[in-house]
């Protein structure tokens, strides 16, 4: 199936489901030493699309498994956003997808906030967020029911984009938002561990870049103003169009976490695009300067220059070309110098790590391996050891493709890799999905634990492990 087909991301492994289940799962293997939940956020349209469908369009649906120490229970629930409720009441679509013309006359706004992209565990709850910036929705980490619009962003109800970062040391949530239609294009805020808005900053960016992720260290936030931008002229004409300017540098802005956006320090690197970061931490050079180290998945050329038939082994998402490689960036705050080096030649994306080590120098990361398919699928998991440079690979098996991997610490874990690599794995031919726990220390291809789900889980976006072992 061609990746640019109208149906590429809504059929087969991507096909939506519409019933909501609640089922106790049978264990195959050893019982995992965890109390918590694995949950993935998926685009799952409530109604058949009226026109062109983009994978980003679907309503949010959480597919999760909760472990209470005795049993594992699967539940899937729609994210009950305001947009979902409006369309459910109208019994039809009220918005067009992002491949259709922008309807600025829509009384509900030009875009539907689906909260379908990311999940993050903060202050005892899951938060569902949207890639284009919207209201975060609070999700119960045990039942996966929507509690409501989160109150974490204060009375002004600031919008939050997918991929906020939680500092495991302070409990703070560092967020950003962006607006493709008018300035200010990029803003950030900090939410305390108890859910209080403590800081807000506006960051001066000359154009509406396609912002997607940030990185945080113990004291700084790294913002990425990359040369893939929304075309303002096309937007003014009611069309969404993205341009990649190969002749412009990629800009990385370093700002103190509670700093003023006007005091941000910018570093320029060769043109590239980055969807997702792994981690960032602070080091010192011989002269005592602070050096920020950031690990991310870098794409040299995010927009294709040839027709897809000439490179079907590289997946595309309509106008996006997905060929990322794990890369180390270094930003010296004292000298203003920067560098980058590619660490591997295996295409990987949706990188994750043991989140309790976020902001500190971390050794391991777990990256889904991109399959040689026309659409985005993951056929295995790569563990990178940034200390030794070694990598370990788990392959899921013939016709099997996985979700975003997360790291689940074993109860009482004392080391960075003492736990499990967890993901859904679906079989394309036989139409089943397992939840698998692999040993993060051995990276054996035999799962420690496996649970057959009562249905296929559609291929989706980002996942989260909610550690509920402390109550």
Coordinates of C-alpha atoms in Angstrom, one line a residue:
X1 CA 0.0 0.0 0.0
X2 CA 1.4 3.4 -0.9
X3 CA 2.2 5.6 2.0
X4 CA 0.6 8.6 0.4
X5 CA -2.7 6.7 -0.2
X6 CA -5.8 8.2 1.4
X7 CA -6.1 4.9 3.4
X8 CA -2.5 4.2 4.3
X9 CA -2.9 5.1 7.9
X10 CA -6.4 4.0 8.5
X11 CA -6.4 0.4 7.3
X12 CA -4.7 -2.8 8.3
X13 CA -2.6 -2.4 11.5
X14 CA -3.8 1.3 11.7
X15 CA -7.5 0.5 11.4
X16 CA -9.5 2.1 14.3
X17 CA -11.6 0.2 16.8
X18 CA -14.9 1.5 18.3
X19 CA -15.9 -0.6 21.3
X20 CA -14.4 -0.1 24.8
X21 CA -13.4 -3.3 26.6
X22 CA -12.5 -4.2 30.2
X23 CA -10.8 -7.6 30.3
X24 CA -8.5 -9.5 32.7
X25 CA -5.5 -10.9 30.9
X26 CA -3.8 -14.3 31.1
X27 CA -0.1 -14.3 31.8
X28 CA 2.4 -16.3 29.8
X29 CA 5.8 -16.5 31.5
X30 CA 6.9 -14.9 34.8
X31 CA 4.8 -12.3 36.6
X32 CA 6.5 -8.9 36.1
X33 CA 7.6 -7.3 39.4
X34 CA 5.7 -4.0 38.9
X35 CA 2.7 -2.2 40.1
X36 CA 1.5 0.4 37.6
X37 CA 0.2 0.7 34.1
X38 CA 1.4 0.8 30.5
X39 CA -0.8 3.1 28.4
X40 CA -0.6 4.2 24.8
X41 CA -2.3 7.1 23.1
X42 CA -3.7 6.3 19.6
X43 CA -5.5 8.3 16.9
X44 CA -8.8 6.6 16.5
X45 CA -11.5 8.5 14.5
X46 CA -15.0 8.4 16.0
X47 CA -16.6 8.8 12.6
X48 CA -15.4 7.8 9.1
X49 CA -13.4 10.8 7.7
X50 CA -15.3 13.0 5.2
X51 CA -12.3 13.7 3.1
X52 CA -8.5 13.1 3.1
X53 CA -7.4 11.4 6.4
X54 CA -4.1 12.1 8.0
X55 CA -2.8 9.9 10.8
X56 CA -2.7 12.9 13.1
X57 CA -6.4 13.5 12.7
X58 CA -8.0 10.7 14.8
X59 CA -9.6 11.2 18.1
X60 CA -7.5 10.1 21.1
X61 CA -8.0 6.6 22.5
X62 CA -6.0 5.2 25.4
X63 CA -5.1 1.5 25.3
X64 CA -3.8 0.5 28.7
X65 CA -3.0 -2.4 30.9
X66 CA -3.0 -1.9 34.7
X67 CA -1.0 -4.2 37.0
X68 CA -2.0 -4.3 40.7
X69 CA 0.6 -6.9 41.7
X70 CA -1.9 -9.8 41.2
X71 CA -3.7 -9.4 37.9
X72 CA -3.3 -7.5 34.6
X73 CA -6.4 -5.7 33.3
X74 CA -6.7 -4.3 29.8
X75 CA -9.0 -1.3 29.1
X76 CA -9.4 1.0 26.1
X77 CA -11.1 4.4 26.4
X78 CA -11.6 7.4 24.2
X79 CA -10.1 10.6 25.5
X80 CA -13.3 12.6 26.1
X81 CA -12.2 15.9 24.7
X82 CA -14.6 18.8 24.1
X83 CA -14.3 18.1 20.4
X84 CA -15.1 14.4 20.8
X85 CA -18.2 15.3 22.9
X86 CA -19.4 17.9 20.3
X87 CA -19.1 15.5 17.4
X88 CA -20.7 12.7 19.4
X89 CA -23.7 14.9 20.1
X90 CA -23.9 16.0 16.5
X91 CA -23.4 12.4 15.3
X92 CA -21.0 13.6 12.6
X93 CA -17.6 15.2 12.0
X94 CA -17.5 18.9 12.7
X95 CA -13.9 19.5 11.6
X96 CA -11.8 18.8 8.5
X97 CA -8.6 16.9 8.7
X98 CA -5.2 18.6 8.3
X99 CA -4.9 17.6 4.7
X100 CA -8.1 19.5 3.9
X101 CA -8.4 23.3 3.6
X102 CA -8.4 25.3 6.9
X103 CA -11.9 26.3 7.9
X104 CA -11.3 29.6 9.8
X105 CA -15.1 30.1 9.8
X106 CA -15.7 27.0 11.9
X107 CA -17.4 28.3 15.1
X108 CA -15.5 25.7 17.1
X109 CA -12.1 26.8 15.8
X110 CA -10.1 25.7 12.7
X111 CA -8.5 22.6 14.4
X112 CA -10.0 19.9 16.7
X113 CA -7.9 19.3 19.8
X114 CA -7.9 15.5 20.0
X115 CA -5.4 15.0 22.8
X116 CA -4.3 12.0 20.7
X117 CA -0.5 12.3 20.8
X118 CA 1.3 11.8 24.1
X119 CA 0.9 10.7 27.7
X120 CA 2.9 11.8 30.7
X121 CA 2.5 10.7 34.3
X122 CA 2.5 13.8 36.6
X123 CA 1.1 14.4 40.1
X124 CA -0.5 10.9 40.3
X125 CA -2.4 11.2 37.0
X126 CA -1.8 10.7 33.3
X127 CA -2.0 13.7 31.0
X128 CA -3.1 13.3 27.4
X129 CA -1.7 16.0 25.1
X130 CA -1.9 17.0 21.5
X131 CA 0.9 17.7 19.0
X132 CA -0.5 21.0 17.8
X133 CA -0.9 22.4 21.4
X134 CA -4.2 22.2 23.3
X135 CA -5.8 21.6 26.6
X136 CA -4.2 18.7 28.5
X137 CA -6.7 16.1 29.6
X138 CA -6.4 14.2 32.9
X139 CA -6.6 10.4 32.6
X140 CA -7.0 7.9 35.5
X141 CA -3.9 5.7 35.3
X142 CA -5.8 2.6 36.5
X143 CA -9.1 2.8 34.5
X144 CA -8.0 5.1 31.7
X145 CA -11.2 7.1 32.0
X146 CA -11.1 10.8 31.2
X147 CA -11.3 12.9 34.4
X148 CA -11.6 16.2 32.6
X149 CA -9.6 19.2 31.4
X150 CA -6.5 19.4 33.6
X151 CA -6.2 22.3 36.0
X152 CA -2.4 22.2 36.0
X153 CA -2.0 25.1 33.6
X154 CA -3.8 27.7 35.8
X155 CA -6.8 29.9 35.3
X156 CA -5.6 31.2 31.9
X157 CA -5.8 27.7 30.5
X158 CA -2.5 28.0 28.6
X159 CA -2.2 25.4 25.8
X160 CA 0.4 22.7 26.1
X161 CA 2.0 20.7 23.2
X162 CA 2.8 17.1 23.3
X163 CA 6.1 16.1 24.9
X164 CA 6.3 18.1 28.1
X165 CA 9.1 16.8 30.3
X166 CA 8.9 15.8 34.0
X167 CA 11.9 16.4 36.2
X168 CA 12.2 13.3 38.4
X169 CA 14.2 15.3 41.0
X170 CA 11.8 18.3 41.5
X171 CA 8.5 16.8 40.1
X172 CA 8.2 19.8 37.9
X173 CA 6.6 19.6 34.5
X174 CA 8.3 21.7 31.8
X175 CA 5.9 22.4 29.0
X176 CA 5.9 24.3 25.7
X177 CA 3.2 25.4 23.2
X178 CA 3.2 26.8 19.7
X179 CA 0.9 28.5 17.3
X180 CA 1.3 28.1 13.5
X181 CA -1.1 30.9 12.8
X182 CA 0.2 34.1 14.5
X183 CA 3.0 35.2 16.9
X184 CA 4.1 34.6 19.5
X185 CA 4.9 31.3 17.8
X186 CA 6.6 29.6 20.8
X187 CA 5.9 29.8 24.6
X188 CA 6.9 27.8 27.6
X189 CA 5.7 27.2 31.2
X190 CA 6.7 25.3 34.3
X191 CA 4.2 23.4 36.4
X192 CA 5.1 22.5 40.0
X193 CA 4.9 18.9 41.4
X194 CA 1.5 19.7 42.9
X195 CA 0.1 21.2 39.7
X196 CA 0.7 24.9 40.2
X197 CA 1.7 27.1 37.3
X198 CA 5.0 28.7 38.5
X199 CA 6.6 30.2 35.4
X200 CA 5.7 31.4 31.9
X201 CA 8.0 32.7 29.1
X202 CA 7.6 33.8 25.5
X203 CA 10.4 32.9 23.1
X204 CA 11.1 35.1 20.1
X205 CA 11.0 33.0 16.9
X206 CA 10.7 34.8 13.6
X207 CA 8.6 32.1 11.9
X208 CA 6.2 29.3 12.9
X209 CA 8.6 26.4 12.9
X210 CA 7.1 22.9 13.2
X211 CA 8.1 22.6 16.9
X212 CA 7.6 19.1 18.3
X213 CA 9.8 18.4 21.3
X214 CA 12.2 19.9 23.9
X215 CA 14.9 18.6 26.1
X216 CA 15.6 19.4 29.8
X217 CA 18.7 19.2 32.0
X218 CA 18.7 20.0 35.7
X219 CA 18.9 23.7 35.1
X220 CA 18.1 24.4 31.5
X221 CA 15.6 23.8 28.7
X222 CA 16.6 23.3 25.1
X223 CA 14.1 24.6 22.5
X224 CA 14.5 23.6 18.8
X225 CA 13.7 26.3 16.2
X226 CA 14.4 24.1 13.1
X227 CA 14.2 25.1 9.4
X228 CA 11.0 23.1 8.7
X229 CA 8.3 25.7 9.0
X230 CA 4.7 26.3 8.3
X231 CA 4.3 28.5 5.1
X232 CA 2.6 31.7 6.3
X233 CA 1.4 32.6 2.8
X234 CA -0.3 29.2 2.4
X235 CA -1.9 29.4 5.8
X236 CA -3.3 32.8 4.9
X237 CA -4.9 31.2 1.8
X238 CA -6.4 28.4 4.0
X239 CA -3.8 25.8 3.1
X240 CA -1.4 23.9 5.5
X241 CA 1.9 23.7 3.8
X242 CA 5.3 22.9 5.3
X243 CA 8.7 24.0 3.8
X244 CA 12.1 22.8 4.7
X245 CA 14.8 25.4 4.2
X246 CA 18.1 23.5 3.6
X247 CA 20.0 26.8 3.3
X248 CA 19.0 27.9 6.9
X249 CA 20.6 26.7 10.1
X250 CA 18.9 24.6 12.7
X251 CA 18.7 26.8 15.9
X252 CA 18.9 25.4 19.4
X253 CA 17.9 27.8 22.2
X254 CA 19.2 27.2 25.7
X255 CA 17.3 28.9 28.5
X256 CA 17.4 28.6 32.3
X257 CA 14.3 26.7 33.4
X258 CA 12.7 29.7 35.0
X259 CA 14.5 32.2 32.8
X260 CA 13.3 35.1 30.6
X261 CA 12.8 34.2 27.0
X262 CA 14.7 37.3 26.0
X263 CA 17.9 35.9 27.6
X264 CA 17.9 32.6 25.6
X265 CA 21.3 31.6 24.1
X266 CA 21.0 30.3 20.6
X267 CA 23.3 27.8 18.9
X268 CA 23.3 27.2 15.1
X269 CA 23.9 23.8 13.5
X270 CA 23.5 22.5 9.9
X271 CA 19.9 22.2 8.7
X272 CA 18.1 19.2 10.0
X273 CA 14.8 18.2 11.7
X274 CA 14.3 16.5 15.0
X275 CA 11.0 14.9 16.2
X276 CA 12.1 13.5 19.5
X277 CA 14.8 13.9 22.1
X278 CA 16.1 11.3 24.6
X279 CA 17.7 13.2 27.4
X280 CA 20.0 16.2 28.2
X281 CA 22.5 16.7 31.0
X282 CA 25.2 19.2 32.1
X283 CA 28.9 18.7 32.0
X284 CA 32.0 20.9 32.5
X285 CA 34.8 21.4 30.1
X286 CA 38.5 21.9 31.2
X287 CA 37.9 25.6 31.6
X288 CA 34.9 25.2 33.9
X289 CA 32.3 26.1 31.2
X290 CA 28.9 24.4 31.3
X291 CA 28.4 22.1 28.4
X292 CA 24.9 20.7 27.6
X293 CA 24.8 17.3 26.1
X294 CA 21.6 16.3 24.3
X295 CA 20.8 13.0 22.6
X296 CA 18.1 13.1 19.9
X297 CA 17.0 11.4 16.7
X298 CA 18.2 13.6 13.8
X299 CA 16.8 13.7 10.3
X300 CA 19.0 15.1 7.6
X301 CA 16.2 15.5 5.0
X302 CA 12.6 15.5 6.4
X303 CA 11.0 16.4 3.1
X304 CA 11.4 14.0 0.1
X305 CA 13.1 15.0 -3.1
X306 CA 12.0 11.9 -5.0
X307 CA 8.8 10.0 -5.5
X308 CA 8.2 7.3 -2.9
X309 CA 8.4 4.5 -5.4
X310 CA 12.2 5.0 -5.6
X311 CA 12.7 4.4 -1.9
X312 CA 9.9 2.3 -0.5
X313 CA 12.1 1.1 2.3
X314 CA 12.0 4.5 3.9
X315 CA 8.6 5.3 5.4
X316 CA 6.7 8.4 4.7
X317 CA 3.9 10.1 6.4
X318 CA 2.3 11.9 3.4
X319 CA 4.7 14.8 2.9
X320 CA 7.2 13.8 5.6
X321 CA 10.2 11.4 5.0
X322 CA 11.2 9.4 8.1
X323 CA 14.9 8.5 8.3
X324 CA 16.2 9.5 11.8
X325 CA 19.5 8.5 13.4
X326 CA 20.5 8.8 17.0
X327 CA 22.8 11.8 17.4
X328 CA 24.7 13.5 20.2
X329 CA 24.7 17.3 20.4
X330 CA 27.0 19.4 22.6
X331 CA 26.4 23.0 23.4
X332 CA 29.1 25.0 25.3
X333 CA 27.5 27.8 27.2
X334 CA 30.8 29.5 27.9
X335 CA 32.4 29.5 24.4
X336 CA 29.2 29.5 22.3
X337 CA 30.6 26.5 20.3
X338 CA 28.6 23.4 19.5
X339 CA 29.1 20.0 17.8
X340 CA 27.2 16.9 16.8
X341 CA 28.0 13.3 16.0
X342 CA 25.8 10.5 14.7
X343 CA 26.0 7.5 17.0
X344 CA 24.5 4.7 14.9
X345 CA 23.4 4.0 11.3
X346 CA 20.2 2.2 12.3
X347 CA 17.0 4.3 11.7
X348 CA 15.2 4.6 15.0
X349 CA 12.5 6.8 16.5
X350 CA 10.2 7.3 19.5
X351 CA 13.2 7.0 21.9
X352 CA 12.7 6.3 25.6
X353 CA 14.8 5.8 28.7
X354 CA 14.5 5.2 32.4
X355 CA 12.7 8.4 33.2
X356 CA 14.0 8.5 36.8
X357 CA 17.4 9.4 35.2
X358 CA 16.1 12.2 33.0
X359 CA 18.2 15.4 33.4
X360 CA 21.2 13.4 34.7
X361 CA 23.9 11.7 32.6
X362 CA 22.2 8.5 31.5
X363 CA 23.7 5.4 30.1
X364 CA 20.9 3.6 28.3
X365 CA 18.1 4.4 25.9
X366 CA 15.6 2.2 24.2
X367 CA 14.6 3.0 20.6
X368 CA 12.0 1.3 18.4
X369 CA 13.7 0.2 15.2
X370 CA 12.1 1.5 12.0
X371 CA 11.0 -1.2 9.6
X372 CA 11.8 -1.1 5.9
X373 CA 8.1 -0.4 5.1
X374 CA 6.3 2.3 3.2
X375 CA 4.5 3.5 6.4
X376 CA 6.0 4.0 9.8
X377 CA 6.2 0.7 11.7
X378 CA 8.7 -0.6 14.3
X379 CA 10.0 -4.2 13.9
X380 CA 12.3 -4.3 16.9
X381 CA 13.9 -2.4 19.8
X382 CA 17.5 -1.2 20.0
X383 CA 19.1 -0.6 23.4
X384 CA 21.9 2.0 23.2
X385 CA 24.7 2.0 25.8
X386 CA 26.1 5.5 25.6
X387 CA 29.0 4.6 28.0
X388 CA 30.5 1.7 25.9
X389 CA 29.0 2.5 22.5
X390 CA 27.5 -0.9 22.3
X391 CA 23.9 -1.7 21.2
X392 CA 21.6 -4.7 21.8
X393 CA 18.7 -5.5 19.5
X394 CA 15.4 -7.3 20.1
X395 CA 13.5 -8.3 16.9
X396 CA 9.8 -8.9 17.3
X397 CA 9.5 -11.7 14.7
X398 CA 8.0 -12.1 11.2
X399 CA 5.1 -9.7 10.4
X400 CA 5.2 -8.3 14.0
X401 CA 5.4 -4.6 14.7
X402 CA 5.6 -2.8 18.0
X403 CA 4.5 0.3 19.8
X404 CA 6.6 2.9 21.5
X405 CA 8.8 1.1 24.1
X406 CA 8.9 2.4 27.7
X407 CA 11.1 1.4 30.6
X408 CA 9.3 0.0 33.7
X409 CA 11.5 -0.1 36.8
X410 CA 11.3 -3.3 38.8
X411 CA 9.9 -2.8 42.3
X412 CA 12.9 -1.9 44.5
X413 CA 15.1 -1.2 41.4
X414 CA 18.6 0.0 42.4
X415 CA 20.2 0.6 38.9
X416 CA 19.4 2.4 35.7
X417 CA 18.6 -0.8 33.7
X418 CA 17.0 -2.9 36.5
X419 CA 13.6 -3.4 35.0
X420 CA 11.7 -4.1 31.8
X421 CA 11.3 -2.8 28.3
X422 CA 7.6 -2.8 27.7
X423 CA 5.5 -2.5 24.4
X424 CA 2.6 -3.8 22.5
X425 CA 3.5 -6.1 19.6
X426 CA 0.9 -6.7 16.8
X427 CA 0.9 -9.4 14.1
X428 CA 0.0 -8.2 10.7
X429 CA -1.2 -11.5 9.3
X430 CA -2.9 -13.0 12.3
X431 CA -4.4 -9.8 13.7
X432 CA -3.4 -10.1 17.3
X433 CA -1.7 -7.9 19.9
X434 CA 0.5 -8.9 22.9
X435 CA 1.8 -6.8 25.7
X436 CA 5.4 -7.9 26.2
X437 CA 7.9 -7.3 29.0
X438 CA 11.5 -7.9 28.0
X439 CA 14.4 -7.9 30.5
X440 CA 16.2 -4.6 30.1
X441 CA 19.5 -6.0 31.4
X442 CA 19.8 -9.0 29.2
X443 CA 17.8 -7.8 26.2
X444 CA 16.9 -11.4 25.5
X445 CA 14.6 -11.9 22.6
X446 CA 12.4 -14.2 24.8
X447 CA 10.0 -12.0 26.7
X448 CA 10.0 -12.3 30.5
X449 CA 6.2 -11.9 30.5
X450 CA 3.6 -11.8 27.7
X451 CA -0.1 -11.0 27.8
X452 CA -2.4 -11.7 24.8
X453 CA -4.9 -8.8 24.5
X454 CA -8.6 -9.4 23.6
X455 CA -8.1 -7.4 20.3
X456 CA -5.6 -5.9 18.0
X457 CA -4.4 -2.5 19.3
X458 CA -4.1 -0.1 16.3
X459 CA -0.6 1.2 15.7
X460 CA -0.5 4.5 17.5
X461 CA 1.7 7.2 19.0
X462 CA 3.3 7.6 22.4
X463 CA 3.2 5.5 25.5
X464 CA 3.9 5.9 29.2
X465 CA 4.6 3.8 32.2
X466 CA 2.8 5.1 35.3
X467 CA 4.6 3.7 38.4
X468 CA 2.0 3.2 41.1
X469 CA 4.1 1.1 43.4
X470 CA 4.2 3.9 46.0
X471 CA 0.4 4.1 46.4

